Amino acid sequence: MKKEIPKAYDPQEVEDKIYKTWEKSGFFNPNSFVGNRHTCSLQNFSISMPPPNATGVLHLGHASMLAYQDLMIRYNRMKGKNTLWLPGTDHASIATQTKVEKIIAKEGKTKYDLGREKFLERVNEYVENSKSTIKNQTRKMGSSCDWSRERYTLDDGLSRAVREVFTKMFNDKLIYRGDRIVNWCPRCESTLADDEVEHEEQKGKLYYFKYDKDFPITIATTRPETKLGDTAVAVNPKDERYKKYIGKVFEINLGNGKHKIKIISDREVEIKFGTGALGVTPAHSMTDWEMAEKNDLEKIKIIGEDGKMNENAGKDYEGLTVLEAREKIVQYFEKNNLIEKVEEVDQSLSICYRCDTPIEPLPSKQWFVAVDKKITIGGNKYFQNKSLKEIALEVVNKADEKNDKKIEIIPERFEKTYHNWMENLHDWCISRQLWFGHRIPVWYKNESGIRNQESGIDITYFVHGTTIDNEKNKASGHYDVKLSKLGIQQSKDLKKTIENEKFDIVFCSDLKRAVDSASLTFSDRGVKIIQDERLRECDYGDLTQAGASEILVIEKNVIDKPFPKGESYKDVEKRIRDFLNDLIDKYQGKKIAIVAHKAPQLALDVILKNRTWEQAINEDWRKTKEWQAGWKYELNNKFDNSSIVYTMIPKGKKYKNQEIYIGTNPPEGKNWTQDTDTLDTWFSSGLWTFSTLLNQDHEKYKTFEDWVANSPDLKKFHPTSVMETGYDILFFWVARMILMTTYTLGEVPFENVYLHGMVRDKQGKKMSKSLGNGIDPIEMIEKYGTDALRLSMIIGSSPGNDIKMYEEKVEGYRNFVNKLWNVSRYIIMNIDNTKEAGLPIGSPASDATLADKWILNNLNNLTKEVTDDLNNYKFSQAGEKIKEFTWNDFADWYIEISKIEKNKNEILNYILKQVLILFHPFIPFVTEEIWKNLDSENLLMVEKWADRDCREQACPFPTITTARDFEIIQNIIKAIRNARAEYKVEPGKKIEAVIYAGNKKEFIKSQAHLIKNLRTGIDKLEIKEKDDKIKDAVYLVVGDIEIYLEGIIDKEKEKKNLEKKIENIEKYIFQIKTKLGNDDFVGNAPREIVEKEREKFMESEKKIKKLKEKIKSLL
RNA sequence: GGGCGCUUAGCUCAGUUGGCUAGAGCAUCUCGUUUACACCGAGAGGGUCGGGGGUUCGAAUCCCUCAGCGCCCACCA
């Protein structure tokens, strides 16, 4: 006994240490791994780790993905391949932004309160945090990925790749900007791609109604509120009821002004549904939009981006939420007796896949990727007058044998799913109105320096009422001062003046005079007043409270240079610009009132009216002089009291007229502003396999082509070997990578796709926080160890099928890991020579026992089968086989035998090592730790794989196939044990046995030591050739061998036993008899099969004869 | 509406191209302190392979059909 080894394996004690050893070795990085290459071919093997979202923590889904990938990586590394596993994280724009929004909501804030910049700071802070959590947890799983190559989708290099590809696609006319109906999530305030919309079955009401009394057709709808935007009614052309109306136009009024309804025909309309007539709402339904396109109908947008009805819906509805509007219009219909009936129906509701908010289809101007446009790209073998969709279909097509670079999906059935999805793919909307993500590399020329917006925002600016300071001609700056009596009156007057004006929202500066004016003017109007400190008066610093006359003189001097301790007009301009950009982000198409001060108003002149500061000040002076009384303006005729109306961007201004620049870097020159939209997360994820392999010092390369050509990793590791991921993101991600990569590089992103299933709970339900049925992988690791967790996810699962997880399962594998540990503990503690297997080849051959040959033979078969299985992605089978071998053959039989036969150090050591090698990719920690305890020089992680390809000598011992022979001995032993249990022989009691072995006598004799000593409790064993007399003993038959156990017989029991055995065998014989009696079977079945049946028949006949004889003798 | 998958022991699953009396783990029951391991060992019971039909000498396996469950896609207002 040389070493003290703990009785039980303690994963907590070893895992972190082992991981550190691996990391330190540098072997995660293929550049520094030279380990065992000499025996195997120098192929490359690479996997891009599907980037976990930079949000939250690792869940079981990640754990299973990591287990599979690490398994493949470790296997291939041991095979001697140049192996790279590249880790990273995805910024996951919408998921992350939603998450951070929720966090700041708890602080009572919205993203607008923070502003774009500050909000993004918060997001990045959050991302950094969860990134490090995820990284640590990835390590906990034992992942042997190359951390030196870790990437993040928002890295500099990866971001450039995004801009490069966007630009390239734009130049190839694959990206265009279109005014189309899109999926809009009112909560995220962003568009969504078609597949980011989920459908939920819901009960809904189907209303049957007429637009008005004179309208001849009843239509049915589940969304009455959208009827305010109807411009047609569609009927099936074959529908006799409505044929006469087709082409006619009716004028209706739903209370939002008159509009025309044209009766059109469309084959898509189902005659049997509802009334067979469909109200067409072009702006708010995907189907209707297409009909409108075909029929050239007007598209009236009545629902805004905030999910509320807009002015097109009419005065009664404007500002109402969709549901409020629904109620209201139903009331209207009821009042006017227009409703025929209301039906309960099941409908599918579209919701956002990130926040479950109902989706509004809206027309909007967005960026799209054209998937059906055929293009030709020089040097790209795929794109020769082909579309993205066509190539994506071609590349995943088993039937197409000619295609040399095709992608194989495992399991195969998902290729069908993929095709089905791809064939139905529409142009992909890639712009998002999110803040977090890659800004779209598009710049607009705009004199104001503010992003152009088509829908426009109306700003009505009110300077606050006269204050006490005003009356004294004092400059107030940031000093809080009260309104004078006049000021209060002015504000009240203004309230009356603008009585009929509707504002969506009011902003005021947070200084008292502005707050008071605003609340006097806008009280009781049901409009929200928001204070914003960016609207404050210019801070005049030391001049605050000085006489105004002085300010007037030197006002122009404050343009660039602040007064001491104050700020300049340029500073004011800056904060106002900032404020306006916020408005643009949130208040598209809204009418806004601002109540603030003079300087901010001048800044608006500068920004929106394109004045210089000098001009603005001069104009202001003129006005002031003209009217003498300080703070009244009448620049716009609309109001007669201190107001100015700005329309930030005129409505309907077309982008065609606008100068636009698309490129990787910002354009030269002034007044370019970048589009504030960001790109769909999946756009950057689509580049993941190659953007991560591009050189990170990208600045060196001026062109993209140059950059690509000078990235050695890309050459070496791309296409990646396997893409391992869950089937749930086949479309989101896998499909997009195929689209984007074949287009950009002219090669596929990966050669194989391995899809694993979803991890579910014991009942097969999805794990979720709300159900509380989730299992935390880290908790499992702490309790049972990483290896146990890994095994419990790999064994018993098949590709593409969901896997059920529960704690007992992990516990079971923990037990196995401990068993392996104890196997090694026994061997190490009992073996003198554990040094490297410089095993003298052939030396133990001469005295190799049957058991030796049997176990070695089994090990050889195991090695071959496991290698085959792993090559064919049959991970579960491979793992199960090793486990079975280890536990059953090795531990339960062979080690026990070694205690009897002795001197098996070399073989025990050899088998243990082979098992460790085979098992390492599955359970890296415990195997590495045992390996270390064997005083090995190298890490197991880089040990050569166990099969013939990697080792000169797969097995140093001669192995003859004697499996059958050993099984005879096993069966004899099992039969004796069985009988002992059945006859309740006391454990300690020794028994005597006689075996009649016929011509196997000598063979059985040679193994008598095993029969005696392997828990059979046999004291005296006689082995004879022929059954000379039947003794008064328990009788057993194993094949053609008969066994008598003496001294334990209970005649009644023995009789029953034998009878039962006879019964069973008779049943069996009957089956074989009918088979053999069937001429068709004998004539048609393969000879071997028939022969086997005959053998079985004869054997059973013999057996039954013997048993019958035995029964007779008992009587 | 279209497509896909699943249904094998009480539970979780194996079962390769049809061919050894359909297997394993957990659970149950009976024994057990033997040079590692009770996170263990020795044994036992438990299944008309969802139902029905077909192809075949032979079906858990291939085909059809029905039922139940689950998933994905789709513009049923």
Tab-separated table of C-alpha atoms in Angstrom, chain A residues 51-245:
chain	number	residue	atom	x	y	z
A	51	PRO	CA	-22.368	32.196	-27.712
A	52	PRO	CA	-24.510	32.179	-24.585
A	53	ASN	CA	-26.444	35.400	-24.258
A	54	ALA	CA	-24.613	37.983	-22.251
A	55	THR	CA	-27.519	37.944	-19.886
A	56	GLY	CA	-28.232	35.966	-16.801
A	57	VAL	CA	-26.526	32.786	-15.798
A	58	LEU	CA	-25.782	29.351	-17.098
A	59	HIS	CA	-28.764	27.024	-17.199
A	60	LEU	CA	-29.062	23.337	-17.929
A	61	GLY	CA	-29.391	24.006	-21.643
A	62	HIS	CA	-25.934	25.558	-21.645
A	63	ALA	CA	-24.639	22.770	-19.479
A	64	SER	CA	-25.760	20.127	-21.950
A	65	MET	CA	-24.360	22.064	-24.875
A	66	LEU	CA	-21.034	22.405	-23.109
A	67	ALA	CA	-20.981	18.724	-22.202
A	68	TYR	CA	-21.499	17.667	-25.816
A	69	GLN	CA	-19.010	20.075	-27.250
A	70	ASP	CA	-16.331	19.374	-24.720
A	71	LEU	CA	-16.821	15.695	-25.380
A	72	MET	CA	-16.207	16.159	-29.092
A	73	ILE	CA	-13.328	18.521	-28.514
A	74	ARG	CA	-11.541	16.302	-26.025
A	75	TYR	CA	-12.039	13.233	-28.171
A	76	ASN	CA	-10.591	14.896	-31.228
A	77	ARG	CA	-7.753	16.429	-29.279
A	78	MET	CA	-6.798	13.001	-27.971
A	79	LYS	CA	-7.070	11.749	-31.514
A	80	GLY	CA	-4.211	14.115	-32.205
A	81	LYS	CA	-6.076	16.689	-34.228
A	82	ASN	CA	-5.407	20.384	-34.216
A	83	THR	CA	-8.339	21.180	-32.064
A	84	LEU	CA	-9.919	24.552	-31.423
A	85	TRP	CA	-12.968	25.327	-29.376
A	86	LEU	CA	-13.657	28.998	-29.547
A	87	PRO	CA	-15.733	30.458	-26.719
A	88	GLY	CA	-17.635	33.695	-26.628
A	89	THR	CA	-20.739	35.600	-25.734
A	90	ASP	CA	-23.491	37.231	-27.691
A	91	HIS	CA	-24.754	40.697	-26.850
A	92	ALA	CA	-28.301	39.494	-27.621
A	93	SER	CA	-29.569	43.003	-28.105
A	94	ILE	CA	-33.245	42.571	-27.467
A	95	ALA	CA	-32.939	40.076	-24.615
A	96	THR	CA	-30.280	42.073	-22.831
A	97	GLN	CA	-31.954	45.412	-23.325
A	98	THR	CA	-35.251	44.032	-22.059
A	99	LYS	CA	-33.515	42.669	-19.015
A	100	VAL	CA	-31.789	45.914	-18.131
A	101	GLU	CA	-35.016	47.813	-18.714
A	102	LYS	CA	-36.626	45.595	-16.144
A	103	ILE	CA	-33.832	46.246	-13.692
A	104	ILE	CA	-34.002	50.016	-13.967
A	105	ALA	CA	-37.769	49.830	-13.836
A	106	LYS	CA	-37.347	48.609	-10.283
A	107	GLU	CA	-35.544	51.853	-9.590
A	108	GLY	CA	-38.558	53.606	-11.026
A	109	LYS	CA	-36.779	54.663	-14.159
A	110	THR	CA	-37.149	54.183	-17.865
A	111	LYS	CA	-34.404	54.180	-20.427
A	112	TYR	CA	-35.484	57.641	-21.476
A	113	ASP	CA	-34.817	58.926	-18.010
A	114	LEU	CA	-31.228	57.844	-18.438
A	115	GLY	CA	-30.785	58.771	-22.060
A	116	ARG	CA	-29.156	56.616	-24.691
A	117	GLU	CA	-25.585	57.034	-23.525
A	118	LYS	CA	-26.170	56.447	-19.840
A	119	PHE	CA	-28.499	53.596	-20.541
A	120	LEU	CA	-25.890	51.879	-22.666
A	121	GLU	CA	-23.401	52.343	-19.865
A	122	ARG	CA	-25.761	50.489	-17.592
A	123	VAL	CA	-26.213	47.754	-20.157
A	124	ASN	CA	-22.492	47.324	-20.613
A	125	GLU	CA	-21.964	47.208	-16.902
A	126	TYR	CA	-24.586	44.510	-16.684
A	127	VAL	CA	-23.094	42.600	-19.594
A	128	GLU	CA	-19.609	42.660	-18.097
A	129	ASN	CA	-21.050	41.225	-14.952
A	130	SER	CA	-22.955	38.393	-16.464
A	131	LYS	CA	-20.149	37.660	-18.891
A	132	SER	CA	-17.803	36.883	-16.062
A	133	THR	CA	-20.431	34.783	-14.338
A	134	ILE	CA	-20.971	32.779	-17.483
A	135	LYS	CA	-17.251	32.368	-18.027
A	136	ASN	CA	-16.754	30.998	-14.553
A	137	GLN	CA	-19.631	28.643	-14.927
A	138	THR	CA	-18.344	27.466	-18.274
A	139	ARG	CA	-15.099	26.607	-16.533
A	140	LYS	CA	-17.006	24.774	-13.841
A	141	MET	CA	-18.366	22.508	-16.533
A	142	GLY	CA	-14.818	21.567	-17.419
A	143	SER	CA	-14.962	23.128	-20.861
A	144	SER	CA	-11.610	22.870	-22.589
A	145	CYS	CA	-12.090	25.903	-24.774
A	146	ASP	CA	-9.357	28.284	-25.847
A	147	TRP	CA	-9.924	31.333	-23.672
A	148	SER	CA	-7.198	33.271	-25.440
A	149	ARG	CA	-9.456	33.414	-28.453
A	150	GLU	CA	-12.578	34.415	-26.566
A	151	ARG	CA	-14.853	36.756	-28.488
A	152	TYR	CA	-17.839	38.984	-27.886
A	153	THR	CA	-20.158	40.076	-30.658
A	154	LEU	CA	-19.572	43.717	-29.844
A	155	ASP	CA	-15.774	43.427	-30.016
A	156	ASP	CA	-14.070	45.895	-32.262
A	157	GLY	CA	-13.149	43.342	-34.877
A	158	LEU	CA	-16.477	41.605	-34.888
A	159	SER	CA	-18.258	44.925	-35.158
A	160	ARG	CA	-16.175	45.863	-38.135
A	161	ALA	CA	-17.060	42.544	-39.739
A	162	VAL	CA	-20.710	43.436	-39.266
A	163	ARG	CA	-20.271	46.786	-40.968
A	164	GLU	CA	-18.216	45.244	-43.756
A	165	VAL	CA	-20.811	42.623	-44.495
A	166	PHE	CA	-23.656	45.119	-44.308
A	167	THR	CA	-21.881	47.373	-46.749
A	168	LYS	CA	-21.014	44.503	-49.040
A	169	MET	CA	-24.597	43.324	-49.065
A	170	PHE	CA	-25.852	46.828	-49.702
A	171	ASN	CA	-23.499	47.200	-52.635
A	172	ASP	CA	-24.652	43.843	-53.964
A	173	LYS	CA	-28.211	45.137	-53.604
A	174	LEU	CA	-29.067	42.432	-51.107
A	175	ILE	CA	-29.866	45.011	-48.454
A	176	TYR	CA	-32.485	47.606	-49.170
A	177	ARG	CA	-34.611	50.039	-47.313
A	178	GLY	CA	-38.286	49.510	-47.723
A	179	ASP	CA	-41.555	50.922	-46.518
A	180	ARG	CA	-43.364	47.811	-45.554
A	181	ILE	CA	-45.552	46.301	-42.943
A	182	VAL	CA	-43.455	44.914	-40.130
A	183	ASN	CA	-43.964	43.231	-36.768
A	184	TRP	CA	-43.876	45.902	-34.110
A	185	CYS	CA	-43.532	45.245	-30.413
A	186	PRO	CA	-45.004	48.257	-28.607
A	187	ARG	CA	-43.189	47.446	-25.377
A	188	CYS	CA	-39.755	46.926	-26.915
A	189	GLU	CA	-40.576	49.778	-29.282
A	190	SER	CA	-38.911	47.902	-32.038
A	191	THR	CA	-39.497	45.819	-35.085
A	192	LEU	CA	-39.109	42.068	-34.927
A	193	ALA	CA	-38.229	39.517	-37.572
A	194	ASP	CA	-40.972	37.118	-38.603
A	195	ASP	CA	-39.527	34.280	-36.581
A	196	GLU	CA	-39.142	36.429	-33.491
A	197	VAL	CA	-42.906	36.467	-33.234
A	198	GLU	CA	-44.519	33.681	-31.304
A	199	HIS	CA	-48.095	32.544	-31.519
A	200	GLU	CA	-50.308	31.826	-28.604
A	201	GLU	CA	-53.689	30.170	-28.751
A	202	GLN	CA	-56.332	32.327	-27.173
A	203	LYS	CA	-60.054	32.635	-26.864
A	204	GLY	CA	-61.319	35.645	-28.700
A	205	LYS	CA	-64.503	37.189	-29.917
A	206	LEU	CA	-65.499	37.272	-33.531
A	207	TYR	CA	-67.768	40.224	-34.239
A	208	TYR	CA	-70.179	40.115	-37.175
A	209	PHE	CA	-71.128	43.623	-38.199
A	210	LYS	CA	-71.720	46.158	-40.945
A	211	TYR	CA	-69.779	49.383	-41.350
A	212	ASP	CA	-73.052	51.252	-41.592
A	213	LYS	CA	-76.683	50.652	-42.317
A	214	ASP	CA	-76.394	51.050	-46.045
A	215	PHE	CA	-73.426	48.805	-46.435
A	216	PRO	CA	-74.579	45.606	-48.131
A	217	ILE	CA	-72.099	43.116	-46.715
A	218	THR	CA	-71.658	41.851	-43.181
A	219	ILE	CA	-68.067	41.188	-42.274
A	220	ALA	CA	-66.484	39.390	-39.360
A	221	THR	CA	-63.470	40.470	-37.372
A	222	THR	CA	-61.693	39.767	-34.102
A	223	ARG	CA	-60.184	43.230	-34.039
A	224	PRO	CA	-62.958	45.773	-34.489
A	225	GLU	CA	-60.690	48.697	-33.681
A	226	THR	CA	-58.674	48.146	-36.814
A	227	LYS	CA	-61.781	48.620	-38.917
A	228	LEU	CA	-61.170	52.344	-38.600
A	229	GLY	CA	-58.389	51.786	-41.086
A	230	ASP	CA	-60.269	49.572	-43.528
A	231	THR	CA	-60.166	50.488	-47.168
A	232	ALA	CA	-61.683	47.428	-48.757
A	233	VAL	CA	-63.724	44.318	-48.275
A	234	ALA	CA	-62.382	41.162	-49.852
A	235	VAL	CA	-64.521	38.272	-50.973
A	236	ASN	CA	-63.749	35.053	-52.753
A	237	PRO	CA	-64.239	35.453	-56.521
A	238	LYS	CA	-66.287	32.262	-56.574
A	239	ASP	CA	-68.640	33.398	-53.856
A	240	GLU	CA	-72.058	33.800	-55.526
A	241	ARG	CA	-73.388	35.929	-52.685
A	242	TYR	CA	-71.030	38.779	-53.286
A	243	LYS	CA	-70.135	38.528	-56.977
A	244	LYS	CA	-72.336	41.445	-57.873
A	245	TYR	CA	-70.486	43.815	-55.573
